[in-house]
mmCIF file of C-alpha atoms in Angstrom:
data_model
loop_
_atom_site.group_PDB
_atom_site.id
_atom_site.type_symbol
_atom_site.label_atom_id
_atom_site.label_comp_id
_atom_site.label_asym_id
_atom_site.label_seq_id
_atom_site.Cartn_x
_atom_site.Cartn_y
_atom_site.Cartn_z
ATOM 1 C CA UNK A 1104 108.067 127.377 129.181
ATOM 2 C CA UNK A 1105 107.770 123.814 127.048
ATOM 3 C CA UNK A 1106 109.246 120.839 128.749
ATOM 4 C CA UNK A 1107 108.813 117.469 128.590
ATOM 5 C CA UNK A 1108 110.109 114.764 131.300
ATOM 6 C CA UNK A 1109 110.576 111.364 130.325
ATOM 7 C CA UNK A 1110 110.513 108.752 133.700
ATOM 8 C CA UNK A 1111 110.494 105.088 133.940
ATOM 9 C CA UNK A 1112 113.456 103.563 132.656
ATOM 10 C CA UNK A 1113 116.153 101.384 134.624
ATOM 11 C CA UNK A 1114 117.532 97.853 134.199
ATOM 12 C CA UNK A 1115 115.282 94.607 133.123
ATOM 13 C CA UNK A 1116 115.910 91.270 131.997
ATOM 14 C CA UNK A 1117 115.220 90.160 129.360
ATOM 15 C CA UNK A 1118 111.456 89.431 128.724
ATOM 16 C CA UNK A 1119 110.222 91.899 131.020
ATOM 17 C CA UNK A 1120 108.433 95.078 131.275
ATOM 18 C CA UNK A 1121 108.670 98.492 132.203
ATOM 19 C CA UNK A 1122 106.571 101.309 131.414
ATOM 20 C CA UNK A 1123 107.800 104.600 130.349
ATOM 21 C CA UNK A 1124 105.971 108.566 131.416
ATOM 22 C CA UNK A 1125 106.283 111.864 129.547
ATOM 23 C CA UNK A 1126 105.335 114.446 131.157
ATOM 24 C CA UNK A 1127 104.557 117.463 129.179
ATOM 25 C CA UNK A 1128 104.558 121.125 130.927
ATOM 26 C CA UNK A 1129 104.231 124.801 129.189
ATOM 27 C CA UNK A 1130 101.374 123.904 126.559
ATOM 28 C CA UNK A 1131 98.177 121.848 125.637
ATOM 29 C CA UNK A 1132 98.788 118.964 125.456
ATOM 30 C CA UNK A 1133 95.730 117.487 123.773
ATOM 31 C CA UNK A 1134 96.298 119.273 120.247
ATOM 32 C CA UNK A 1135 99.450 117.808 119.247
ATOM 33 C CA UNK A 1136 100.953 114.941 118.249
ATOM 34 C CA UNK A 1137 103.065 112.908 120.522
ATOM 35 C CA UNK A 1138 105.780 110.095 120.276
ATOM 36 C CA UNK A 1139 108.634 107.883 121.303
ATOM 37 C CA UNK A 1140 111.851 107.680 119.901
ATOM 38 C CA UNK A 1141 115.447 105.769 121.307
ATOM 39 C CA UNK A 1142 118.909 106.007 120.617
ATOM 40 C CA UNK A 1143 121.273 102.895 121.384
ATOM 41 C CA UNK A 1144 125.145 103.386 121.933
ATOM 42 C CA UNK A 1145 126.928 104.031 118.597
ATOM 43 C CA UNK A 1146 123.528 104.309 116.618
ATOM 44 C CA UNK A 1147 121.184 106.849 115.560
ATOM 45 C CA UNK A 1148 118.173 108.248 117.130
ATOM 46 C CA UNK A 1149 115.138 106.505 115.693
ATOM 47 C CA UNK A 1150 111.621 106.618 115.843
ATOM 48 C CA UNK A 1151 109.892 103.880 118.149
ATOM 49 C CA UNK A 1152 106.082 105.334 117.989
ATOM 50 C CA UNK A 1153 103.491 107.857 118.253
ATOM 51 C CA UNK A 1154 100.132 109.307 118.579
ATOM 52 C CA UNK A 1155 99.198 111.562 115.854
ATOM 53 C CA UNK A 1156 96.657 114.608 116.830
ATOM 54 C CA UNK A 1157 93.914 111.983 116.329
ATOM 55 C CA UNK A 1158 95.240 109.569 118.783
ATOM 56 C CA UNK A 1159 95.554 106.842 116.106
ATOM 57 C CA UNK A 1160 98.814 104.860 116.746
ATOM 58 C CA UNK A 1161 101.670 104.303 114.621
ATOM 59 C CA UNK A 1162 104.599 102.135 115.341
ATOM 60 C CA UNK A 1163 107.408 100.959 113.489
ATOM 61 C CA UNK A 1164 107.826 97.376 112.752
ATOM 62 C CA UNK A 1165 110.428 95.911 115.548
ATOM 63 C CA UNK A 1166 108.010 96.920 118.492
ATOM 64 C CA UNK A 1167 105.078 95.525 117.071
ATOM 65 C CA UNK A 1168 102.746 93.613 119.572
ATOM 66 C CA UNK A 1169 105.285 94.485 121.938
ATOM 67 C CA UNK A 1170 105.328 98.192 122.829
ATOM 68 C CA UNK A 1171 102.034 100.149 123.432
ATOM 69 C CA UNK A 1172 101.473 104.113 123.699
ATOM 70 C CA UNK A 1173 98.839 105.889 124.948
ATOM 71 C CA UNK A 1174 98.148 109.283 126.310
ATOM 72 C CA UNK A 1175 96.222 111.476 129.063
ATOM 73 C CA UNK A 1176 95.183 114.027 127.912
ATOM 74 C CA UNK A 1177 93.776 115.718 131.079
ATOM 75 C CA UNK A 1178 97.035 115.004 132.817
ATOM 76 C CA UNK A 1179 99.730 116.131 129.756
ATOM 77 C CA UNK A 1180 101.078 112.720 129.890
ATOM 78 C CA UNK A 1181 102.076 109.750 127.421
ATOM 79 C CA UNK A 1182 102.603 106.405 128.389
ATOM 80 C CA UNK A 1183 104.990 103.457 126.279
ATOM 81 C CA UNK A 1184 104.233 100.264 127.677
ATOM 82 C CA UNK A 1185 106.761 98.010 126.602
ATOM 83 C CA UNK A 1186 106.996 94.080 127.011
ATOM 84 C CA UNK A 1187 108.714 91.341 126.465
ATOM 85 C CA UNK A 1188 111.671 93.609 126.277
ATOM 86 C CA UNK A 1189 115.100 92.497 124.343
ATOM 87 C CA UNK A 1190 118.938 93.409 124.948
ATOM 88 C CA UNK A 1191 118.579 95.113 121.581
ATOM 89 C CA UNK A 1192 115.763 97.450 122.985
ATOM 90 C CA UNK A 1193 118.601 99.590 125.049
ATOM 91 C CA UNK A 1194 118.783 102.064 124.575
ATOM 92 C CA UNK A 1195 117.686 105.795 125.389
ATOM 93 C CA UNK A 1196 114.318 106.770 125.262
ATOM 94 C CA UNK A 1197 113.032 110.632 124.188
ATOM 95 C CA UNK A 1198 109.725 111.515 123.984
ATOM 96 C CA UNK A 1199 108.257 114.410 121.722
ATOM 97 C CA UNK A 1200 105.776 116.842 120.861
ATOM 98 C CA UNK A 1201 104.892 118.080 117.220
ATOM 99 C CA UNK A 1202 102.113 119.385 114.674
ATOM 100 C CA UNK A 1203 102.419 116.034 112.978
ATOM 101 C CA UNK A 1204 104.286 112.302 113.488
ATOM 102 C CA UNK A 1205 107.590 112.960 111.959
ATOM 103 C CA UNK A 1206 110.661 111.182 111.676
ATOM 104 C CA UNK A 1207 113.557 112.419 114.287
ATOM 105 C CA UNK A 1208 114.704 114.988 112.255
ATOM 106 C CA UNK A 1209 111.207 116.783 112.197
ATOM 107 C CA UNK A 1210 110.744 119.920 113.273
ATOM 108 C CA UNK A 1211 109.054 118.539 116.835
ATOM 109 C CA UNK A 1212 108.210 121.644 119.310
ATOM 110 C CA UNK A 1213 109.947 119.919 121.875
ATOM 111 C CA UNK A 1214 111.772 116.937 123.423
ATOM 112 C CA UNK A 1215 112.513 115.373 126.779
ATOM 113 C CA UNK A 1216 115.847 114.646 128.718
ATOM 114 C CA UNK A 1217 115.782 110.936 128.109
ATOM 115 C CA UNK A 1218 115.806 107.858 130.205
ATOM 116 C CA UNK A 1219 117.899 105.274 130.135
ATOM 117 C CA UNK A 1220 116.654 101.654 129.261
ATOM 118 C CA UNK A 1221 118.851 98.517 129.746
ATOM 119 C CA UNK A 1222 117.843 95.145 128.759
ATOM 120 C CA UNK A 1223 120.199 92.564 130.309
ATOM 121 C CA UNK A 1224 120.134 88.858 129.172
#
């Protein structure tokens, strides 16, 4: 019955914006931590940010003042605003649900599909 369905992604320049969706179907929403993670040809899957269960934000260090997440609750959605994108932000983006924010090998509840991101310079 969980699913979550990532939308938003396609083909920038670099510079630019897009903003990323994750739907979440199945379960409530509101009681669990929620986050972003990418992973970029040849490279492993790493953690971009997230919303623990008291909506405080975490984010690692290369999207800092770039990259924003935020959530509605009422509609089971999370949001990752991302500017002033760079080529080395392609990559594919997952979102995730957990008890906590773990790393990507963290036993999350559930992921989404992915959606592809390419920064072009």
């Amino acid at each position: 019955e969980v699913q979550l369905v990532e939308s938003g992604g396609g083909l920038v320049q670099a510079g630019g914006s897009l903003r990323l969706s994750c739907a979440a179907s199945g379960f409530t929403f509101d009681d669990y931590a929620v986050a972003w993670f990418r992973q970029a040809p040849g490279k492993e899957r790493e953690g971009v940010s997230c919303l623990d269960r008291d909506r405080r934000t975490h984010y690692k260090e290369f999207v800092k003042g770039r990259f924003t997440i935020s959530s509605d609750n009422a509609k089971n959605m999370v949001y990752l605003q991302m500017n002033s994108l760079k080529t080395e932000d392609t990559a594919i983006y997952y979102c995730a649900a957990g008890d906590q924010c773990y790393g990507s090998g963290g036993p999350w509840r559930s992921w989404g599909q992915g959606t592809q991101v390419t920064v072009s310079s």
